[in-house]
Coordinates of C-alpha atoms in Angstrom, one line a residue:
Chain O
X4 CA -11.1 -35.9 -2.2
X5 CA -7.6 -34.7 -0.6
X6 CA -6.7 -31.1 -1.2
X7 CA -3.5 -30.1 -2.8
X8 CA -0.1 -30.2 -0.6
X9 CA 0.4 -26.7 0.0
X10 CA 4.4 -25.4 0.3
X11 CA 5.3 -21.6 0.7
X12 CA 9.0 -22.5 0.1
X13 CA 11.2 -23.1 -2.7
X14 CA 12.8 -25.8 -0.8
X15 CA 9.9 -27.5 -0.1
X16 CA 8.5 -27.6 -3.9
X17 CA 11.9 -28.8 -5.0
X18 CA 11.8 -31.4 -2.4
X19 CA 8.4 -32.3 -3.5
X20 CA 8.8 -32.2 -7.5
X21 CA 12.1 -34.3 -6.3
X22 CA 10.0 -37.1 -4.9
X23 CA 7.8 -37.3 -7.9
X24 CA 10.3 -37.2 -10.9
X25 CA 11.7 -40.2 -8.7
X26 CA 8.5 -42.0 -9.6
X27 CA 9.3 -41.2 -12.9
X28 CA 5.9 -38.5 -13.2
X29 CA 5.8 -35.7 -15.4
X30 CA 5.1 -32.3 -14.1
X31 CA 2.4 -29.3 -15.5
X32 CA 2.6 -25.8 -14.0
X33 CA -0.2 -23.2 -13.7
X34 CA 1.5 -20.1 -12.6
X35 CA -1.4 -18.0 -11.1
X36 CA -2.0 -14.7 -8.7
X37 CA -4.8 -16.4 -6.9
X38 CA -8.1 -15.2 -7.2
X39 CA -9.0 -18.5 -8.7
X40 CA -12.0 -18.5 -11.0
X41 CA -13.2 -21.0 -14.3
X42 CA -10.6 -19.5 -16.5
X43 CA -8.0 -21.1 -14.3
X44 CA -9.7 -24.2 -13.2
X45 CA -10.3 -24.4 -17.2
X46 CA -6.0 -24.1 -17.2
X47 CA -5.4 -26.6 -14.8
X48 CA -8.0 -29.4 -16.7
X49 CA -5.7 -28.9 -19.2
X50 CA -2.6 -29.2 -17.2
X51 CA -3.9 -32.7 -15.4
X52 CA -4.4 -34.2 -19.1
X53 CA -0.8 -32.7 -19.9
X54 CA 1.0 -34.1 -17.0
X55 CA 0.4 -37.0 -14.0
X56 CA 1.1 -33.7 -11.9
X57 CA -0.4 -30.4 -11.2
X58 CA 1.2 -27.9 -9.8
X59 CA -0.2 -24.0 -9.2
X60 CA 1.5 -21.1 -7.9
X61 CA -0.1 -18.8 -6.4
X62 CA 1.7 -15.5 -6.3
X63 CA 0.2 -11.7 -6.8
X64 CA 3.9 -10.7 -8.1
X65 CA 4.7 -7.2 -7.1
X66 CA 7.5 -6.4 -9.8
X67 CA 4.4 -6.5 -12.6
X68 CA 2.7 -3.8 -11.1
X69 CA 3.6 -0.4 -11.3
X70 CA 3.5 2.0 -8.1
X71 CA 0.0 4.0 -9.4
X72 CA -1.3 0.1 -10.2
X73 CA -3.9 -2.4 -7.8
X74 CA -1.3 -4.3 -5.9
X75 CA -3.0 -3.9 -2.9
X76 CA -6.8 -4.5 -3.5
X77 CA -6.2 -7.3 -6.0
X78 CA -7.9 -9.4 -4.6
X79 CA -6.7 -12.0 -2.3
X80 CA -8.6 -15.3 -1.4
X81 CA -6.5 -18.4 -0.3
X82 CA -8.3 -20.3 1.7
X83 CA -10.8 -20.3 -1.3
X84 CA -8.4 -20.3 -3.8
X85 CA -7.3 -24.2 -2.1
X86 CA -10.8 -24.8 -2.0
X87 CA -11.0 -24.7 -5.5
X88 CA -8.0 -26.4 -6.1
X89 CA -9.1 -29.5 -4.4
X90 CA -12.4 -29.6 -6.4
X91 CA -10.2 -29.3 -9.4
X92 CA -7.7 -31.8 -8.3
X93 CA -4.4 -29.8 -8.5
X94 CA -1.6 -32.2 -6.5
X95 CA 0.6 -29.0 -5.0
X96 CA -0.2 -25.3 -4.2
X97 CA 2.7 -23.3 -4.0
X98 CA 2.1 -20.3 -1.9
X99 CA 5.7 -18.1 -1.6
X100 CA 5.8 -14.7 0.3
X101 CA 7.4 -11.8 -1.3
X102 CA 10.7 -12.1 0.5
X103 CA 10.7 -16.3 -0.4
X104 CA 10.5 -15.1 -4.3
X105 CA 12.6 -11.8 -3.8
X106 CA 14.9 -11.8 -0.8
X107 CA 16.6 -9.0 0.5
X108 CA 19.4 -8.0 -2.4
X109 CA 17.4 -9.5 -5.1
X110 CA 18.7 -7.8 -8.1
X111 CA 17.7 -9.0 -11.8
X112 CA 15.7 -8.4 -14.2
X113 CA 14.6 -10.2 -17.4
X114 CA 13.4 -8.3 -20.2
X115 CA 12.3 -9.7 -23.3
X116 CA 11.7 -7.5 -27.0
X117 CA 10.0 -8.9 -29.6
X118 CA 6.1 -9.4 -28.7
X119 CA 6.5 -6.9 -25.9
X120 CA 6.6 -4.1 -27.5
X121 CA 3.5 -1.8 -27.4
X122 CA -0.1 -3.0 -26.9
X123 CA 0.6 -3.2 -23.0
X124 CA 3.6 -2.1 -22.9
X125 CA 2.7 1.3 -24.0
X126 CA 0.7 1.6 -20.9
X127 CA 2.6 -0.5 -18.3
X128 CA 6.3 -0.1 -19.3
X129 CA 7.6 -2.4 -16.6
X130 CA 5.0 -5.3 -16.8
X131 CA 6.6 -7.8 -19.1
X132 CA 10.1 -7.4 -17.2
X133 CA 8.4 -8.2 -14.0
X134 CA 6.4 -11.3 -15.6
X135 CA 9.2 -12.2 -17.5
X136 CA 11.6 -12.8 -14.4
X137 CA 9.1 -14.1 -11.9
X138 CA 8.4 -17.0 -14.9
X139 CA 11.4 -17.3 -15.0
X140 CA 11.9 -18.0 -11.6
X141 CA 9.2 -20.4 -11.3
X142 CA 10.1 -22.4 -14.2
X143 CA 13.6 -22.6 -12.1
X144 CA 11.9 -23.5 -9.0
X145 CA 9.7 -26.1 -10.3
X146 CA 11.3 -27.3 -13.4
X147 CA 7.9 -28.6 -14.7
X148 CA 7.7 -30.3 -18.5
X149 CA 5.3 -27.9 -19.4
X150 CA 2.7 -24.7 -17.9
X151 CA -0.4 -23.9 -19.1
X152 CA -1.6 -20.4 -19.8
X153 CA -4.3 -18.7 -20.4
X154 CA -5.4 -16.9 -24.4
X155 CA -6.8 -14.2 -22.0
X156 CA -3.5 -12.6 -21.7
X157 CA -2.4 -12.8 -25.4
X158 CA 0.5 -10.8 -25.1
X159 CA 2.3 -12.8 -22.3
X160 CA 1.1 -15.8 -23.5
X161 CA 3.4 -14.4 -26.8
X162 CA 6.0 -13.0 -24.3
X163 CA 6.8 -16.1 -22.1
X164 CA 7.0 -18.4 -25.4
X165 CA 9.7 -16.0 -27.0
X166 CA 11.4 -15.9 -23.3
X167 CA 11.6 -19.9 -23.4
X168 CA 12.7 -20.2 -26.7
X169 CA 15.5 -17.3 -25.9
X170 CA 16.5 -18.5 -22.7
X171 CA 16.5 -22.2 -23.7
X172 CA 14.3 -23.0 -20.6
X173 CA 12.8 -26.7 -21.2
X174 CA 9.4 -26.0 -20.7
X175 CA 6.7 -26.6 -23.6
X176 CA 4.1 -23.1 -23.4
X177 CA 0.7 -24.7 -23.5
X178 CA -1.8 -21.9 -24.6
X179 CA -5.6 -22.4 -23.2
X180 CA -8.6 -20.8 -24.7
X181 CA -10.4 -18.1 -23.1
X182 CA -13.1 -18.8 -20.6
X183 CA -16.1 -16.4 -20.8
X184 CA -19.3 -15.7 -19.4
X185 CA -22.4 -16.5 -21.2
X186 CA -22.6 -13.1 -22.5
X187 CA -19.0 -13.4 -23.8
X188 CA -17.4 -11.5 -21.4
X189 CA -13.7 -13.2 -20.7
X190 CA -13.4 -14.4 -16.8
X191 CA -10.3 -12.0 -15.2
X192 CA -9.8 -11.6 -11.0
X193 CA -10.5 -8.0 -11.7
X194 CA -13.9 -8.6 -12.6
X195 CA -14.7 -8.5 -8.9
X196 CA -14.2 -5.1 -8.8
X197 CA -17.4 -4.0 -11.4
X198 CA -20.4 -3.2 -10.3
X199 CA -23.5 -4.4 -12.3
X200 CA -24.1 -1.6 -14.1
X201 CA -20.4 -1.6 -15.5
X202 CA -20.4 -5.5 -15.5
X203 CA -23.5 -4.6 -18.2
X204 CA -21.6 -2.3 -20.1
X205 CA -17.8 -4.7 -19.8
X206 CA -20.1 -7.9 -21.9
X207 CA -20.1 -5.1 -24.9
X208 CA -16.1 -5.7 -25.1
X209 CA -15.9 -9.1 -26.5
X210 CA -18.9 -7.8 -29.0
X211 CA -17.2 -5.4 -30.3
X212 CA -14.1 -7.0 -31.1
X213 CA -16.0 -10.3 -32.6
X214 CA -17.4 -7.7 -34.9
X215 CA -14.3 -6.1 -35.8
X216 CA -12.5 -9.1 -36.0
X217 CA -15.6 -10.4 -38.5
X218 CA -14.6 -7.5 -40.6
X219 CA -10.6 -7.6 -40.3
X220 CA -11.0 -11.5 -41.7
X221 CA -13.2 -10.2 -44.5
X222 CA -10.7 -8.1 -45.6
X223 CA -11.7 -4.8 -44.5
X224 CA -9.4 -1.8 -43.9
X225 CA -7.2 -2.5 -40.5
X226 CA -7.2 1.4 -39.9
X227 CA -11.2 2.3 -40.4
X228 CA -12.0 -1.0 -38.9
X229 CA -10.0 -0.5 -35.4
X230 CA -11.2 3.2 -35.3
X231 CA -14.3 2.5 -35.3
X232 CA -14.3 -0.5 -32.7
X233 CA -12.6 1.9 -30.5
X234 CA -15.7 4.6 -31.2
X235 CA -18.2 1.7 -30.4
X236 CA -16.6 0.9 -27.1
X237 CA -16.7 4.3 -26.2
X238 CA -20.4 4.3 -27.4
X239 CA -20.7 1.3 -25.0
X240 CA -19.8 3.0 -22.4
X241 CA -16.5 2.5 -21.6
X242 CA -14.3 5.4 -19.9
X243 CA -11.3 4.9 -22.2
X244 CA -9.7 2.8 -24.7
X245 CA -5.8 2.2 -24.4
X246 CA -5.8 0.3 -27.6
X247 CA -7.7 -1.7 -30.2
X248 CA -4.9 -3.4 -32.7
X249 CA -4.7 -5.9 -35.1
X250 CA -1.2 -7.8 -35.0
X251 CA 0.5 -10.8 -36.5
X252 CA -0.5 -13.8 -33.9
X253 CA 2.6 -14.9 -33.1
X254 CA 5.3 -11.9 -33.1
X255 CA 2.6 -9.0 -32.6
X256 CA 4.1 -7.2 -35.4
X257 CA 2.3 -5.8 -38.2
X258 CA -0.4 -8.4 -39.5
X259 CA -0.6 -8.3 -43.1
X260 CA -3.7 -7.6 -44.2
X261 CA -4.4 -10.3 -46.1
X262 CA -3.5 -13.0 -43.5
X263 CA -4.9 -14.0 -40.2
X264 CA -3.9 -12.3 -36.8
X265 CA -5.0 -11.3 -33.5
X266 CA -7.0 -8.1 -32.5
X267 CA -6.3 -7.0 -29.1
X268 CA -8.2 -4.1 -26.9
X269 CA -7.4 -2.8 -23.6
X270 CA -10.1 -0.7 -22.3
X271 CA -11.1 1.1 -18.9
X272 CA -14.5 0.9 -16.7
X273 CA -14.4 3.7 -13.8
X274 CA -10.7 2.6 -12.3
X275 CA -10.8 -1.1 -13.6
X276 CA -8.9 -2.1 -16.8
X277 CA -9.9 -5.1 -18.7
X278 CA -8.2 -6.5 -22.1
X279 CA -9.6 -9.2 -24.3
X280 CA -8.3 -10.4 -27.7
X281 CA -9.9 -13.0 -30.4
X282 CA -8.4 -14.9 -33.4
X283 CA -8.8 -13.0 -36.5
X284 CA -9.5 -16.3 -39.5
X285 CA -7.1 -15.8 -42.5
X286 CA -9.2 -15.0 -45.4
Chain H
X22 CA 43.9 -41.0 -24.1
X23 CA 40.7 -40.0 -26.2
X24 CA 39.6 -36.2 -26.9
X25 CA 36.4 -34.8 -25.7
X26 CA 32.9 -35.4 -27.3
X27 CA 32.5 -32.3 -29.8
X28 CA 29.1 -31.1 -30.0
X29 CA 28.1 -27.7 -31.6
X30 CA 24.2 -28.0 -30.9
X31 CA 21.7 -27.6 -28.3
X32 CA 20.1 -30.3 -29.1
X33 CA 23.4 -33.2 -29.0
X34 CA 24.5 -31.2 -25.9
X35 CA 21.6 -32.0 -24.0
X36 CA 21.0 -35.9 -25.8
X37 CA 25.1 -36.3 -24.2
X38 CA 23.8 -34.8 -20.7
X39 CA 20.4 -37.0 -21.0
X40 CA 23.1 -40.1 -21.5
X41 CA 25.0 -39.4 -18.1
X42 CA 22.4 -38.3 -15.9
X43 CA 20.6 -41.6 -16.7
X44 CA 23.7 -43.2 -15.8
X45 CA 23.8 -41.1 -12.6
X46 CA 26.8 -38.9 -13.5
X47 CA 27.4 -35.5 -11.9
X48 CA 28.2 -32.5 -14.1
X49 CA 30.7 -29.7 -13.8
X50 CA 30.7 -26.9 -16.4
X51 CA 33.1 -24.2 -17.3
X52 CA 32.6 -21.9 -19.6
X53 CA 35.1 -20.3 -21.8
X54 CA 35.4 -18.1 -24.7
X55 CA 38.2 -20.6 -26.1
X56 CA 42.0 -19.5 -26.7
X57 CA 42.3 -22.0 -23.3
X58 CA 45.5 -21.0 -21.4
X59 CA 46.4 -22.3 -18.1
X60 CA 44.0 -20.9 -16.6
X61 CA 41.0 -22.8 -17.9
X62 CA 42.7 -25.8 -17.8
X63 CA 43.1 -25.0 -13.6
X64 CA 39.3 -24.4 -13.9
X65 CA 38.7 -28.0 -15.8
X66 CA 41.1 -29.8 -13.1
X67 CA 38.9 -28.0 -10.5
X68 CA 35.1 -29.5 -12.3
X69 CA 36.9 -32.6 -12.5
X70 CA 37.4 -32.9 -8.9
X71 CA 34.0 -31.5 -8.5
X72 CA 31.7 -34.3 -11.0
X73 CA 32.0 -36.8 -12.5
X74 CA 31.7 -35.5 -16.4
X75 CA 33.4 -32.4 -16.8
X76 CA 31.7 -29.6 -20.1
X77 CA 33.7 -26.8 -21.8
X78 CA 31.6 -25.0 -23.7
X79 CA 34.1 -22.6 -26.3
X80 CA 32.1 -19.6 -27.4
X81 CA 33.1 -16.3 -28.3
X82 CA 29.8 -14.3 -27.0
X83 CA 29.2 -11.4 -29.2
X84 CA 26.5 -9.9 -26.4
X85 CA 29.3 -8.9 -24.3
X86 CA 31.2 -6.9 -26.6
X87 CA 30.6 -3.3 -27.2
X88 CA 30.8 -2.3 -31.4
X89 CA 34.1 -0.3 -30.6
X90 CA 35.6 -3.3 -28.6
X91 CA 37.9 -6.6 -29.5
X92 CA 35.5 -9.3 -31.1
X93 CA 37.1 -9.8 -34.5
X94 CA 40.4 -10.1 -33.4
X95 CA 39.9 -11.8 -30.3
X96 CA 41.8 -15.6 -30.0
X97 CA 40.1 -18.8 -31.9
X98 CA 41.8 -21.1 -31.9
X99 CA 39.6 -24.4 -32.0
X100 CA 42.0 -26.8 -32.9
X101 CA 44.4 -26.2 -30.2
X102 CA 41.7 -25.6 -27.8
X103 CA 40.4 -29.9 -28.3
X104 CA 43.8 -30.6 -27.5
X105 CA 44.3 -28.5 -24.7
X106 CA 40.9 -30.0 -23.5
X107 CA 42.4 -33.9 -24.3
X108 CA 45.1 -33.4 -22.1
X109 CA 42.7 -31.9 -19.3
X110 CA 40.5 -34.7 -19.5
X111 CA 37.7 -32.9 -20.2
X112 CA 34.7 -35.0 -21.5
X113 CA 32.6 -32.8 -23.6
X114 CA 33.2 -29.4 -25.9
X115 CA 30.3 -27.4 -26.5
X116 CA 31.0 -25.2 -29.3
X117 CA 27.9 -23.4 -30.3
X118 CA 28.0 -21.0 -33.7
X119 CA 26.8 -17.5 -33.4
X120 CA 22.9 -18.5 -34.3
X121 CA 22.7 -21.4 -32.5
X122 CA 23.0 -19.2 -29.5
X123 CA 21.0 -16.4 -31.2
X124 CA 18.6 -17.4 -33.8
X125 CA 16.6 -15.0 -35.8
X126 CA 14.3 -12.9 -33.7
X127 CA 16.3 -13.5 -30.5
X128 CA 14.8 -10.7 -28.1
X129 CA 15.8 -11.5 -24.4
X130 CA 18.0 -9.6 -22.0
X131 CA 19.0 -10.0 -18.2
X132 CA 20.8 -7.4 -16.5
X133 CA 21.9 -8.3 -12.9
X134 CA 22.2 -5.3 -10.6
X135 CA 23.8 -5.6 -6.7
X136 CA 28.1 -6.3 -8.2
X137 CA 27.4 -5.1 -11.3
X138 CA 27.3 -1.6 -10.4
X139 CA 30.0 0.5 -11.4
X140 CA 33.9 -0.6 -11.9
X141 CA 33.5 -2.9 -14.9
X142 CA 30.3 -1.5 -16.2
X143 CA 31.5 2.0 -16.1
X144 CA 33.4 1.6 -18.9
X145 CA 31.4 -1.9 -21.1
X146 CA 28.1 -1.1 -19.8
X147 CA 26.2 -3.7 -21.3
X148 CA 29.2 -6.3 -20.5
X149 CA 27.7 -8.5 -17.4
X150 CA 24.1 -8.2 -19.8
X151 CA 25.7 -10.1 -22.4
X152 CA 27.6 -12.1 -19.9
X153 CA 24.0 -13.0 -17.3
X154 CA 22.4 -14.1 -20.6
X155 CA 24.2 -16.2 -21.9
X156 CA 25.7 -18.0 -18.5
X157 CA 21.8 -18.2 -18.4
X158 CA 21.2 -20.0 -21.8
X159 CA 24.2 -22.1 -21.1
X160 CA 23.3 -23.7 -17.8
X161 CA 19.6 -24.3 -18.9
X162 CA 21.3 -26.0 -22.0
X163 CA 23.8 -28.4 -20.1
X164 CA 21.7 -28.4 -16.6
X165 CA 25.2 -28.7 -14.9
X166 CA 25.6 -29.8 -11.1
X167 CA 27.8 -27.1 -10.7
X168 CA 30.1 -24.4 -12.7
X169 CA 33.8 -22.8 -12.2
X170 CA 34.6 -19.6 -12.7
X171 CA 38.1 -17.9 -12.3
X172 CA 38.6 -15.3 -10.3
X173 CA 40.9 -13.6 -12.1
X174 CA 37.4 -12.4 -13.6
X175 CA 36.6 -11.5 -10.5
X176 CA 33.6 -9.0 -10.6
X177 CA 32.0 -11.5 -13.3
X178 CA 31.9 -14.3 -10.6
X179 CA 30.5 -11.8 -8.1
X180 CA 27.5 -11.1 -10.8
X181 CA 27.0 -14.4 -11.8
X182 CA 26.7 -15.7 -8.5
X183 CA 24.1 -13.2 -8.0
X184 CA 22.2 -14.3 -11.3
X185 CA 21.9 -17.9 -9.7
X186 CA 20.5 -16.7 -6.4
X187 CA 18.2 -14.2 -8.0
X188 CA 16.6 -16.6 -10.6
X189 CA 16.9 -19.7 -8.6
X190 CA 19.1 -21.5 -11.7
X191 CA 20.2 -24.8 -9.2
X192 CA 24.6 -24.6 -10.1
X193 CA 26.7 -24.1 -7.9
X194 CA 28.8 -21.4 -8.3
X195 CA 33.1 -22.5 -7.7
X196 CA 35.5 -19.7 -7.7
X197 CA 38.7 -20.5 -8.8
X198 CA 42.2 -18.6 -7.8
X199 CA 43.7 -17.1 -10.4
X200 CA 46.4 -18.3 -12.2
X201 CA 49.5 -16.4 -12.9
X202 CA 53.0 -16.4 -14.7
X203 CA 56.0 -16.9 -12.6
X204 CA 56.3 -13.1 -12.6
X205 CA 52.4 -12.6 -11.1
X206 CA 50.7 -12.1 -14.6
X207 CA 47.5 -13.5 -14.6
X208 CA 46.8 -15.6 -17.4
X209 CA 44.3 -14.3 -20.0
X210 CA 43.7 -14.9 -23.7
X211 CA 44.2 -11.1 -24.1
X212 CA 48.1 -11.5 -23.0
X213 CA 48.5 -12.9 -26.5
X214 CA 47.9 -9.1 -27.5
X215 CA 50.9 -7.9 -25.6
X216 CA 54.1 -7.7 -26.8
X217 CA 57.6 -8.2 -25.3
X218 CA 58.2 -4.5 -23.7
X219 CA 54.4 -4.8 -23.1
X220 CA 54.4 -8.2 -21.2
X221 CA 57.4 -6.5 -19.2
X222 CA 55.1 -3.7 -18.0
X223 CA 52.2 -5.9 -17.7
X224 CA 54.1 -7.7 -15.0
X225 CA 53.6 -4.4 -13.0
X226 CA 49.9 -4.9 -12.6
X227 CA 49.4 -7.7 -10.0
X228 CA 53.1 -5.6 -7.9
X229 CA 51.0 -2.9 -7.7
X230 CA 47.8 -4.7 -6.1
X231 CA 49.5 -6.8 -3.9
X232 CA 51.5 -3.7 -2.5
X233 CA 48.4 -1.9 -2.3
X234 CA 46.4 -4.4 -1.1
X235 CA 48.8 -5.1 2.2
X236 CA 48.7 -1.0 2.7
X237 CA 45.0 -1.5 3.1
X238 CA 44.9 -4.8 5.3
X239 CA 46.9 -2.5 8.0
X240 CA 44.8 -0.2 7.9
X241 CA 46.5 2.4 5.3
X242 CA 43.3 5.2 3.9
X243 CA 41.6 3.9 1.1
X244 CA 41.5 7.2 -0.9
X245 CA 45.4 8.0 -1.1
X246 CA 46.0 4.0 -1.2
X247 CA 44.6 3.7 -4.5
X248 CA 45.5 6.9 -5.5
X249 CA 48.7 6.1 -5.3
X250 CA 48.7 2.8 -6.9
X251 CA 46.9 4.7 -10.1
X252 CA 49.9 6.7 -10.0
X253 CA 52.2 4.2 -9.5
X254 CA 50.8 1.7 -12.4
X255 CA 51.1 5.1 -15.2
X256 CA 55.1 5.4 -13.7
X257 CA 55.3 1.6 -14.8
X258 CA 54.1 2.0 -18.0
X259 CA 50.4 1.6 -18.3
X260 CA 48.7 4.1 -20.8
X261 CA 45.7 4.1 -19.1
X262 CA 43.9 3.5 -15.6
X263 CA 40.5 3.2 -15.5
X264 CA 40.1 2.4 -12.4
X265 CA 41.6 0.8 -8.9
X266 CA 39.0 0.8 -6.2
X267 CA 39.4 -1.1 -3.1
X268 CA 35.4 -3.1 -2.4
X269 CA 33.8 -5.1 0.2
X270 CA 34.2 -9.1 -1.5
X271 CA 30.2 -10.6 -2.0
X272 CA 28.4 -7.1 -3.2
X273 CA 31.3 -5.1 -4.4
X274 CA 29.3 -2.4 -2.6
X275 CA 31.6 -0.2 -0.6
X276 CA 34.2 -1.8 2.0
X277 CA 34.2 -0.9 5.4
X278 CA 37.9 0.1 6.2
X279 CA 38.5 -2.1 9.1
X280 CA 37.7 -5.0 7.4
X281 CA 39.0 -7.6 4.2
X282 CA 37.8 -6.9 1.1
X283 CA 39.1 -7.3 -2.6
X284 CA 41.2 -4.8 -4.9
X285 CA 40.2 -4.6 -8.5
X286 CA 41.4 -2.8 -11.7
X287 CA 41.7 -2.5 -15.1
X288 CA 44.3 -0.7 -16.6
X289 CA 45.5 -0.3 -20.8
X290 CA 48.6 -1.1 -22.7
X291 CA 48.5 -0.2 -26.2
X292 CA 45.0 -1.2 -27.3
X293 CA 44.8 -4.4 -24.8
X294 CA 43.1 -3.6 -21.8
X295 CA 43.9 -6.0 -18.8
X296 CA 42.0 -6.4 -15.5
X297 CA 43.2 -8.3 -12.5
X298 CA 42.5 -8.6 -9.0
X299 CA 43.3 -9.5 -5.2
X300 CA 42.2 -10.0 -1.8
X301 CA 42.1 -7.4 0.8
X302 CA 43.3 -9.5 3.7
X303 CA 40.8 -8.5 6.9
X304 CA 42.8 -6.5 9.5

């Protein structure tokens, strides 16, 4: 099997994508930061039964870190990554520098309200501005019919939806359900940097918020119930909790208590920070 | 000859635009907030030459007005406008309400640094926001070829120019010459404001420039140049100067004084407040 066509330039995608819409084929994105593992391959199944093309970026965006943040040890992989992509059977790898997505002068910045605000907001300020814009951008460069994203990352996946419905950009927000390991934990790039005593005590996240979750769709009390999840991930061993919430599914505001929702955690292991989030059933 | 196609949704806009691209048309774009003067309809002849389909959209932004400035009483005048866009030939008016363009729960915001800094924005900070996002929603409505702007808006071409290159939206950006009254007033809706002993001094504005602007291409001191043509525009009448600042032409950053560049102020009468513009011929 071929590998992908790989293109660092946005002239050279466009070109590309040209050639194809000629041939009348439709067009699914997987925007990605590389570190390719089954969570994404999972995204881009989805994206090949979605479209007649797959196209991934790969792209660790510096505007969605802040300056304290792993920028420079997330992890970087591409000749794997294009390994993987081949087994998968992705069409196109796009592959941009920092100056090919930002060149010198670059100077906007999208910033969307609405789902944004707290959960990971109230701990990376700037993060949903700098995914906002480099979506943005890649939804410009590629002009696909649709990209796939993962559940993983609740609060984007919320974010870029209100962004395309705001900004009137013609692309259809696919969400894709979480891929986890077979002791629950979700699949994330920065699972490579735990070692296997905090991989052992990370599998205790998705537990805790099944359980919570269990109770939330029962109809127990929102406040006790998140107060204690946070205790038992503490218990479990985690350094610190940022959050444990229960929110409204689609605008992350206030869930009513006697409807569905989302419960949402963001929680710290030695200098790593994971998140994970699960459906809360209506009653 | 027949008027334009009226459409005041996204979703006929685009059907129209669907209809001519499969017929392999070109598309030129100008927006306008309506009450079209001669101006606009220079812009229109301009897209005409430009593509073959030629889309006004008429929309009075609300994001681009601050709560102490003109949005009530500023010009609408729809009828006239459809006639004004018969006569041009143009093929299409897009003429969105107020939540078409912003439903309920509309959340998004770009802000476009590099030419937006300082002049305008010092006194409507949130101006070229309101203005980046909805040039934004209206090319990823229309998809146009390419768009005119005048330059008699001269620091709002600079900025949107800058939005295209940043997010990689694929129009091309036409800067139009501004048009003027035989006495070198530039057209704008806002002239309709003025009255008689006001259009007299008015008339002063685009004098002062274009003497100031020839002190500066021979080399005159920037500083006591547009000193004195503040000066000179409060001895003709003007109430108010916010500002006259001589700039280098692409980043309105500062102009290095042996070369061209472009004059720009805005100045009051009354309660209108009218901006113009001109080039700084290089030396």
């Amino acid at each position: 099997m071929s590998g992908p066509i790989v293109v660092d330039s946005v002239a050279a995608l466009r070109a590309q994508i040209r050639d194809w819409r000629q041939d009348g084929q439709t067009i699914a994105m997987v925007p990605t930061m590389g570190a390719l593992h089954d969570g994404h391959i999972s995204l881009i199944r989805i994206a090949l039964e979605k479209a007649e093309r797959c196209v991934v970026s790969i792209f660790v965006n510096p505007t969605q870190f802040a300056p304290t943040e792993d920028l420079d040890k997330y992890p970087r992989q591409l000749v794997r990554d294009l390994d993987r992509l081949r087994e998968a059977g992705a069409h196109l790898a796009f592959t941009p520098g920092v100056t090919e997505m930002y060149p010198a002068g670059f100077a906007t910045k999208i910033s969307v309200g609405g789902p944004s605000s707290g959960l990971e907001t109230d701990f990376r300020p700037t993060f949903f501005d700098g995914v906002a814009t480099v979506v943005t951008k890649l939804f410009l460069q590629a002009a696909p019919d649709c990209a796939v994203f993962g559940e993983k990352d609740y609060q984007q996946l919320c974010v870029v939806r209100q962004l395309c419905r705001d900004l009137d950009l013609p692309v259809e927000i696919i969400g894709a359900p979480t891929v986890r390991d077979p002791h629950g934990l979700a699949m994330s790039s920065r699972n490579a940097y735990l070692s296997e005593v905090e991989l052992g005590v990370a599998r205790n996240l998705n537990l805790v918020l099944r359980q919570t979750a269990a109770k939330l769709a029962s109809g127990g009390d929102e406040a006790s119930a998140v107060g204690e999840a946070a205790e038992a991930l503490v218990r479990a061993g985690f350094r610190k909790v940022d959050y444990v919430a229960a929110r409204e599914a689609v605008t992350l505001g206030p869930r009513r208590q006697d409807r569905g929702g989302r419960l949402l955690a963001a929680v710290w292991l030695g200098t790593t920070r994971l998140i994970d989030n699960i459906e809360i059933s209506p009653a």
